[in-house]
The first five atom37 places (N, CA, C, CB, O) and aatype in JSON, in Angstrom:
{
  "aatype": [20, 20, 20, 20, 20, 20, 20, 20, 20, 20, 20, 20, 20, 20, 20, 20, 20, 20, 20, 20, 20, 20, 20, 20, 20, 20, 20, 20, 20, 20, 20, 20, 20, 20, 20, 20, 20, 20, 20, 20, 20, 20, 20, 20, 20, 20, 20, 20, 20, 20, 20, 20, 20, 20, 20, 20, 20, 20, 20, 20, 20, 20, 20, 20, 20, 20, 20, 20, 20, 20, 20, 20, 20, 20, 20, 20, 20, 20, 20, 20, 20, 20, 20, 20, 20, 20, 20, 20, 20, 20, 20],
  "atom_mask": [
    [1, 1, 1, 1, 1],
    [1, 1, 1, 1, 1],
    [1, 1, 1, 1, 1],
    [1, 1, 1, 1, 1],
    [1, 1, 1, 1, 1],
    [1, 1, 1, 1, 1],
    [1, 1, 1, 1, 1],
    [1, 1, 1, 1, 1],
    [1, 1, 1, 1, 1],
    [1, 1, 1, 1, 1],
    [1, 1, 1, 1, 1],
    [1, 1, 1, 1, 1],
    [1, 1, 1, 1, 1],
    [1, 1, 1, 1, 1],
    [1, 1, 1, 1, 1],
    [1, 1, 1, 1, 1],
    [1, 1, 1, 1, 1],
    [1, 1, 1, 1, 1],
    [1, 1, 1, 1, 1],
    [1, 1, 1, 1, 1],
    [1, 1, 1, 1, 1],
    [1, 1, 1, 1, 1],
    [1, 1, 1, 1, 1],
    [1, 1, 1, 1, 1],
    [1, 1, 1, 1, 1],
    [1, 1, 1, 1, 1],
    [1, 1, 1, 1, 1],
    [1, 1, 1, 1, 1],
    [1, 1, 1, 1, 1],
    [1, 1, 1, 1, 1],
    [1, 1, 1, 1, 1],
    [1, 1, 1, 1, 1],
    [1, 1, 1, 1, 1],
    [1, 1, 1, 1, 1],
    [1, 1, 1, 1, 1],
    [1, 1, 1, 1, 1],
    [1, 1, 1, 1, 1],
    [1, 1, 1, 1, 1],
    [1, 1, 1, 1, 1],
    [1, 1, 1, 1, 1],
    [1, 1, 1, 1, 1],
    [1, 1, 1, 1, 1],
    [1, 1, 1, 1, 1],
    [1, 1, 1, 1, 1],
    [1, 1, 1, 1, 1],
    [1, 1, 1, 1, 1],
    [1, 1, 1, 1, 1],
    [1, 1, 1, 1, 1],
    [1, 1, 1, 1, 1],
    [1, 1, 1, 1, 1],
    [1, 1, 1, 1, 1],
    [1, 1, 1, 1, 1],
    [1, 1, 1, 1, 1],
    [1, 1, 1, 1, 1],
    [1, 1, 1, 1, 1],
    [1, 1, 1, 1, 1],
    [1, 1, 1, 1, 1],
    [1, 1, 1, 1, 1],
    [1, 1, 1, 1, 1],
    [1, 1, 1, 1, 1],
    [1, 1, 1, 1, 1],
    [1, 1, 1, 1, 1],
    [1, 1, 1, 1, 1],
    [1, 1, 1, 1, 1],
    [1, 1, 1, 1, 1],
    [1, 1, 1, 1, 1],
    [1, 1, 1, 1, 1],
    [1, 1, 1, 1, 1],
    [1, 1, 1, 1, 1],
    [1, 1, 1, 1, 1],
    [1, 1, 1, 1, 1],
    [1, 1, 1, 1, 1],
    [1, 1, 1, 1, 1],
    [1, 1, 1, 1, 1],
    [1, 1, 1, 1, 1],
    [1, 1, 1, 1, 1],
    [1, 1, 1, 1, 1],
    [1, 1, 1, 1, 1],
    [1, 1, 1, 1, 1],
    [1, 1, 1, 1, 1],
    [1, 1, 1, 1, 1],
    [1, 1, 1, 1, 1],
    [1, 1, 1, 1, 1],
    [1, 1, 1, 1, 1],
    [1, 1, 1, 1, 1],
    [1, 1, 1, 1, 1],
    [1, 1, 1, 1, 1],
    [1, 1, 1, 1, 1],
    [1, 1, 1, 1, 1],
    [1, 1, 1, 1, 1],
    [1, 1, 1, 1, 1]
  ],
  "atom_positions": [
    [[-6.87, 23.28, -6.31], [-5.76, 22.83, -7.13], [-4.92, 21.78, -6.39], [-4.89, 24.03, -7.55], [-4.52, 20.77, -6.97]],
    [[-4.65, 22.04, -5.11], [-3.82, 21.1, -4.34], [-4.54, 19.76, -4.18], [-3.48, 21.7, -2.96], [-3.89, 18.71, -4.12]],
    [[-5.88, 19.8, -4.1], [-6.63, 18.55, -3.98], [-6.47, 17.7, -5.24], [-8.11, 18.84, -3.72], [-6.38, 16.48, -5.16]],
    [[-6.45, 18.36, -6.4], [-6.27, 17.63, -7.65], [-4.89, 16.99, -7.72], [-6.48, 18.56, -8.83], [-4.76, 15.84, -8.14]],
    [[-3.88, 17.72, -7.32], [-2.52, 17.17, -7.3], [-2.43, 15.99, -6.34], [-1.5, 18.26, -6.9], [-1.81, 14.97, -6.66]],
    [[-3.06, 16.13, -5.17], [-3.1, 15.04, -4.2], [-3.79, 13.81, -4.78], [-3.81, 15.49, -2.91], [-3.29, 12.69, -4.64]],
    [[-4.92, 14.01, -5.44], [-5.66, 12.89, -6.02], [-4.85, 12.21, -7.12], [-7.02, 13.37, -6.57], [-4.8, 10.98, -7.19]],
    [[-4.23, 12.98, -7.97], [-3.45, 12.4, -9.07], [-2.25, 11.62, -8.53], [-2.99, 13.5, -10.03], [-1.98, 10.51, -8.97]],
    [[-1.54, 12.21, -7.59], [-0.36, 11.51, -7.06], [-0.76, 10.24, -6.31], [0.43, 12.44, -6.12], [-0.05, 9.23, -6.38]],
    [[-1.88, 10.28, -5.61], [-2.35, 9.08, -4.93], [-2.77, 8.01, -5.92], [-3.53, 9.41, -4.0], [-2.47, 6.83, -5.73]],
    [[-3.45, 8.41, -6.98], [-3.86, 7.44, -8.0], [-2.65, 6.81, -8.69], [-4.76, 8.1, -9.03], [-2.67, 5.62, -8.99]],
    [[-1.62, 7.59, -8.93], [-0.39, 7.04, -9.52], [0.23, 6.03, -8.55], [0.63, 8.17, -9.85], [0.68, 4.96, -8.97]],
    [[0.27, 6.37, -7.26], [0.79, 5.47, -6.24], [-0.02, 4.18, -6.19], [0.8, 6.15, -4.86], [0.55, 3.09, -6.1]],
    [[-1.35, 4.29, -6.25], [-2.22, 3.11, -6.2], [-1.98, 2.22, -7.42], [-3.7, 3.53, -6.13], [-1.88, 1.0, -7.27]],
    [[-1.9, 2.8, -8.6], [-1.67, 2.0, -9.81], [-0.3, 1.31, -9.74], [-1.76, 2.89, -11.07], [-0.19, 0.13, -10.05]],
    [[0.73, 2.05, -9.34], [2.06, 1.46, -9.22], [2.07, 0.37, -8.16], [3.1, 2.54, -8.89], [2.66, -0.69, -8.37]],
    [[1.43, 0.62, -7.03], [1.38, -0.37, -5.96], [0.64, -1.63, -6.37], [0.74, 0.21, -4.74], [1.08, -2.74, -6.08]],
    [[-0.49, -1.46, -7.05], [-1.23, -2.64, -7.49], [-0.47, -3.41, -8.57], [-2.6, -2.22, -8.02], [-0.61, -4.63, -8.67]],
    [[0.32, -2.71, -9.36], [1.18, -3.39, -10.33], [2.19, -4.27, -9.6], [1.9, -2.37, -11.24], [2.43, -5.4, -10.01]],
    [[2.77, -3.74, -8.53], [3.73, -4.53, -7.75], [3.04, -5.7, -7.05], [4.43, -3.65, -6.72], [3.62, -6.78, -6.93]],
    [[1.82, -5.49, -6.59], [1.05, -6.59, -5.98], [0.85, -7.7, -7.01], [-0.32, -6.09, -5.44], [1.05, -8.88, -6.71]],
    [[0.46, -7.32, -8.22], [0.26, -8.3, -9.28], [1.53, -9.05, -9.63], [-0.29, -7.63, -10.51], [1.51, -10.27, -9.82]],
    [[2.64, -8.33, -9.7], [3.92, -8.98, -10.01], [4.33, -9.93, -8.91], [5.01, -7.92, -10.23], [4.84, -11.02, -9.18]],
    [[4.12, -9.53, -7.65], [4.47, -10.4, -6.53], [3.59, -11.64, -6.49], [4.36, -9.64, -5.2], [4.06, -12.74, -6.2]],
    [[2.31, -11.46, -6.79], [1.41, -12.62, -6.81], [1.76, -13.57, -7.95], [-0.05, -12.16, -6.94], [1.71, -14.79, -7.78]],
    [[2.12, -13.03, -9.1], [2.53, -13.88, -10.21], [3.79, -14.66, -9.84], [2.78, -13.03, -11.48], [3.92, -15.84, -10.16]],
    [[4.73, -13.99, -9.17], [5.95, -14.66, -8.73], [5.62, -15.74, -7.7], [6.96, -13.65, -8.14], [6.24, -16.8, -7.69]],
    [[4.66, -15.48, -6.82], [4.26, -16.48, -5.83], [3.66, -17.7, -6.51], [3.25, -15.88, -4.83], [3.97, -18.84, -6.14]],
    [[2.81, -17.48, -7.49], [2.19, -18.6, -8.21], [3.24, -19.41, -8.95], [1.12, -18.08, -9.19], [3.17, -20.64, -8.97]],
    [[4.21, -18.75, -9.55], [5.23, -19.44, -10.33], [6.25, -20.17, -9.46], [5.95, -18.45, -11.22], [6.74, -21.24, -9.83]],
    [[6.58, -19.6, -8.29], [7.67, -20.16, -7.49], [7.22, -20.79, -6.18], [8.66, -19.09, -7.19], [7.98, -21.55, -5.58]],
    [[6.02, -20.49, -5.72], [5.49, -20.95, -4.43], [6.33, -20.47, -3.24], [5.41, -22.46, -4.41], [6.32, -21.09, -2.18]],
    [[7.04, -19.38, -3.41], [7.83, -18.82, -2.31], [6.94, -17.94, -1.43], [9.04, -18.0, -2.85], [6.28, -17.02, -1.9]],
    [[6.95, -18.26, -0.14], [6.13, -17.51, 0.82], [6.51, -16.03, 0.85], [6.27, -18.12, 2.2], [5.66, -15.17, 1.1]],
    [[7.77, -15.74, 0.6], [8.22, -14.34, 0.64], [7.44, -13.49, -0.36], [9.72, -14.26, 0.35], [7.17, -12.32, -0.08]],
    [[7.09, -14.04, -1.5], [6.34, -13.28, -2.5], [4.92, -13.0, -2.04], [6.32, -14.04, -3.83], [4.34, -11.97, -2.37]],
    [[4.36, -13.93, -1.28], [3.04, -13.7, -0.71], [3.08, -12.56, 0.31], [2.51, -14.99, -0.05], [2.22, -11.69, 0.31]],
    [[4.1, -12.57, 1.19], [4.25, -11.49, 2.17], [4.51, -10.16, 1.48], [5.39, -11.81, 3.14], [4.04, -9.12, 1.94]],
    [[5.26, -10.18, 0.4], [5.53, -8.96, -0.35], [4.23, -8.38, -0.92], [6.54, -9.24, -1.48], [4.0, -7.18, -0.86]],
    [[3.41, -9.24, -1.48], [2.14, -8.76, -2.04], [1.21, -8.23, -0.96], [1.45, -9.87, -2.83], [0.5, -7.26, -1.18]],
    [[1.2, -8.86, 0.21], [0.39, -8.37, 1.32], [0.89, -6.99, 1.75], [0.43, -9.35, 2.52], [0.09, -6.08, 2.0]],
    [[2.19, -6.84, 1.83], [2.77, -5.56, 2.23], [2.4, -4.43, 1.29], [4.26, -5.66, 2.32], [1.99, -3.36, 1.74]],
    [[2.53, -4.66, 0.0], [2.17, -3.63, -0.96], [0.67, -3.38, -0.95], [2.62, -4.03, -2.37], [0.23, -2.24, -1.13]],
    [[-0.12, -4.42, -0.73], [-1.58, -4.25, -0.65], [-1.97, -3.35, 0.51], [-2.27, -5.61, -0.51], [-2.84, -2.49, 0.37]],
    [[-1.33, -3.53, 1.66], [-1.63, -2.69, 2.81], [-1.24, -1.23, 2.57], [-0.91, -3.22, 4.05], [-1.97, -0.32, 2.95]],
    [[-0.1, -1.02, 1.94], [0.34, 0.35, 1.65], [-0.63, 1.02, 0.67], [1.77, 0.35, 1.07], [-0.97, 2.19, 0.84]],
    [[-1.06, 0.29, -0.34], [-2.02, 0.83, -1.3], [-3.36, 1.09, -0.62], [-2.2, -0.14, -2.5], [-4.0, 2.11, -0.88]],
    [[-3.8, 0.18, 0.24], [-5.07, 0.37, 0.95], [-5.02, 1.61, 1.82], [-5.39, -0.87, 1.8], [-6.0, 2.35, 1.91]],
    [[-3.9, 1.85, 2.47], [-3.77, 3.05, 3.29], [-3.88, 4.32, 2.48], [-2.46, 3.03, 4.02], [-4.57, 5.26, 2.89]],
    [[-3.21, 4.36, 1.36], [-3.26, 5.54, 0.5], [-4.66, 5.76, -0.07], [-2.24, 5.42, -0.64], [-5.18, 6.87, -0.07]],
    [[-5.27, 4.68, -0.55], [-6.6, 4.79, -1.15], [-7.66, 5.18, -0.12], [-6.98, 3.47, -1.83], [-8.49, 6.05, -0.37]],
    [[-7.61, 4.54, 1.04], [-8.59, 4.84, 2.09], [-8.44, 6.28, 2.57], [-8.43, 3.87, 3.26], [-9.44, 6.95, 2.84]],
    [[-7.23, 6.74, 2.68], [-7.0, 8.12, 3.12], [-7.53, 9.11, 2.1], [-5.51, 8.37, 3.36], [-8.19, 10.08, 2.47]],
    [[-7.27, 8.87, 0.84], [-7.74, 9.8, -0.19], [-9.26, 9.82, -0.26], [-7.17, 9.41, -1.56], [-9.87, 10.88, -0.3]],
    [[-9.87, 8.64, -0.26], [-11.34, 8.58, -0.33], [-11.96, 9.26, 0.89], [-11.82, 7.11, -0.41], [-12.89, 10.06, 0.75]],
    [[-11.45, 8.96, 2.07], [-11.98, 9.57, 3.3], [-11.76, 11.08, 3.32], [-11.34, 8.95, 4.52], [-12.62, 11.83, 3.79]],
    [[-10.63, 11.52, 2.81], [-10.35, 12.95, 2.8], [-11.37, 13.7, 1.94], [-8.93, 13.22, 2.28], [-11.86, 14.75, 2.35]],
    [[-11.68, 13.17, 0.78], [-12.65, 13.85, -0.09], [-14.07, 13.73, 0.44], [-12.58, 13.28, -1.5], [-14.85, 14.67, 0.33]],
    [[-14.42, 12.58, 1.01], [-15.76, 12.41, 1.56], [-15.99, 13.36, 2.74], [-15.99, 10.95, 2.01], [-17.06, 13.96, 2.85]],
    [[-14.99, 13.5, 3.6], [-15.12, 14.33, 4.8], [-14.63, 15.75, 4.6], [-14.36, 13.71, 5.94], [-14.46, 16.49, 5.57]],
    [[-14.41, 16.15, 3.35], [-13.97, 17.5, 3.02], [-12.7, 17.88, 3.78], [-15.07, 18.51, 3.32], [-12.55, 19.0, 4.26]],
    [[-11.8, 16.93, 3.89], [-10.49, 17.1, 4.52], [-10.58, 17.52, 5.99], [-9.7, 18.13, 3.75], [-9.71, 18.22, 6.5]],
    [[-11.64, 17.07, 6.65], [-11.77, 17.25, 8.1], [-11.2, 16.02, 8.79], [-13.27, 17.49, 8.52], [-11.12, 14.95, 8.18]],
    [[-10.8, 16.15, 10.03], [-10.26, 15.02, 10.78], [-8.92, 14.56, 10.24], [-11.23, 13.87, 10.76], [-8.69, 13.36, 10.05]],
    [[-8.05, 15.5, 9.99], [-6.76, 15.19, 9.38], [-5.94, 14.23, 10.23], [-5.97, 16.47, 9.15], [-5.24, 13.37, 9.7]],
    [[-6.03, 14.37, 11.53], [-5.25, 13.47, 12.4], [-5.67, 12.02, 12.21], [-5.43, 13.87, 13.88], [-4.82, 11.13, 12.16]],
    [[-6.96, 11.77, 12.12], [-7.44, 10.4, 11.9], [-6.99, 9.87, 10.55], [-8.98, 10.34, 12.0], [-6.58, 8.72, 10.42]],
    [[-7.06, 10.73, 9.53], [-6.62, 10.32, 8.2], [-5.14, 9.94, 8.2], [-6.87, 11.43, 7.18], [-4.75, 8.93, 7.62]],
    [[-4.34, 10.76, 8.85], [-2.91, 10.48, 8.91], [-2.62, 9.22, 9.71], [-2.15, 11.66, 9.52], [-1.71, 8.46, 9.37]],
    [[-3.38, 8.98, 10.76], [-3.19, 7.77, 11.57], [-3.49, 6.52, 10.75], [-4.09, 7.81, 12.82], [-2.72, 5.55, 10.79]],
    [[-4.58, 6.53, 10.01], [-4.93, 5.38, 9.17], [-3.86, 5.17, 8.1], [-6.32, 5.57, 8.52], [-3.4, 4.05, 7.88]],
    [[-3.48, 6.26, 7.43], [-2.49, 6.16, 6.37], [-1.16, 5.64, 6.89], [-2.29, 7.51, 5.69], [-0.6, 4.69, 6.34]],
    [[-0.65, 6.25, 7.95], [0.66, 5.83, 8.46], [0.59, 4.43, 9.07], [1.18, 6.83, 9.5], [1.56, 3.67, 8.97]],
    [[-0.52, 4.08, 9.69], [-0.66, 2.75, 10.28], [-0.64, 1.65, 9.23], [-1.94, 2.66, 11.07], [0.1, 0.68, 9.36]],
    [[-1.45, 1.8, 8.19], [-1.48, 0.78, 7.14], [-0.17, 0.74, 6.36], [-2.64, 1.05, 6.17], [0.31, -0.33, 6.0]],
    [[0.42, 1.91, 6.12], [1.7, 1.93, 5.41], [2.79, 1.27, 6.25], [2.09, 3.37, 5.08], [3.62, 0.53, 5.71]],
    [[2.8, 1.53, 7.55], [3.79, 0.92, 8.43], [3.66, -0.59, 8.44], [3.65, 1.46, 9.84], [4.66, -1.3, 8.29]],
    [[2.44, -1.1, 8.61], [2.25, -2.55, 8.6], [2.6, -3.13, 7.23], [0.8, -2.9, 8.96], [3.13, -4.24, 7.14]],
    [[2.3, -2.39, 6.17], [2.67, -2.85, 4.84], [4.17, -2.98, 4.69], [2.13, -1.91, 3.8], [4.66, -3.98, 4.17]],
    [[4.9, -1.96, 5.15], [6.36, -2.01, 5.05], [6.94, -3.09, 5.94], [6.96, -0.66, 5.4], [7.99, -3.66, 5.62]],
    [[6.29, -3.39, 7.06], [6.76, -4.49, 7.9], [6.65, -5.82, 7.15], [5.96, -4.55, 9.22], [7.53, -6.67, 7.24]],
    [[5.56, -5.99, 6.41], [5.43, -7.2, 5.6], [6.47, -7.24, 4.49], [4.02, -7.29, 4.99], [7.03, -8.3, 4.2]],
    [[6.74, -6.09, 3.88], [7.77, -6.03, 2.83], [9.13, -6.4, 3.43], [7.82, -4.62, 2.19], [9.87, -7.19, 2.83]],
    [[9.45, -5.85, 4.58], [10.72, -6.17, 5.24], [10.78, -7.65, 5.59], [10.9, -5.32, 6.5], [11.81, -8.29, 5.4]],
    [[9.68, -8.2, 6.1], [9.65, -9.61, 6.46], [9.86, -10.48, 5.22], [8.31, -9.96, 7.14], [10.52, -11.52, 5.29]],
    [[9.3, -10.06, 4.09], [9.51, -10.84, 2.87], [10.97, -10.84, 2.45], [8.65, -10.28, 1.73], [11.45, -11.82, 1.89]],
    [[11.68, -9.76, 2.71], [13.09, -9.69, 2.36], [13.93, -10.55, 3.32], [13.57, -8.24, 2.38], [14.92, -11.15, 2.9]],
    [[13.54, -10.58, 4.59], [14.29, -11.34, 5.59], [14.08, -12.84, 5.41], [13.87, -10.91, 6.99], [15.0, -13.62, 5.61]],
    [[12.86, -13.23, 5.03], [12.55, -14.66, 4.92], [12.79, -15.23, 3.54], [11.13, -14.89, 5.31], [12.57, -16.42, 3.33]],
    [[13.23, -14.42, 2.59], [13.45, -14.92, 1.24], [14.52, -16.0, 1.25], [13.86, -13.77, 0.29], [15.59, -15.82, 1.82]],
    [[14.22, -17.1, 0.61], [15.12, -18.27, 0.64], [16.11, -18.23, -0.49], [14.33, -19.57, 0.57], [16.94, -19.13, -0.61]]
  ]
}
């Protein structure tokens, strides 16, 4: 049961994150602001971390939890750094 809740919440996060990536890319195309490109990269990394962790968790039957958490937190951290950079460099 907990695996199903985890999968559903991750899928909701992935859909929401990809929606934000799409919105940021559309804003980049319309405005040519570099900050929007960095924002989309940041959200992409966060979504990739969540998706990779979920897929790996189910493939490996939730073994190697430390590695899964390292990948998830690493990609999410780098993603948030890009998001922060986009806010700092916004013109």
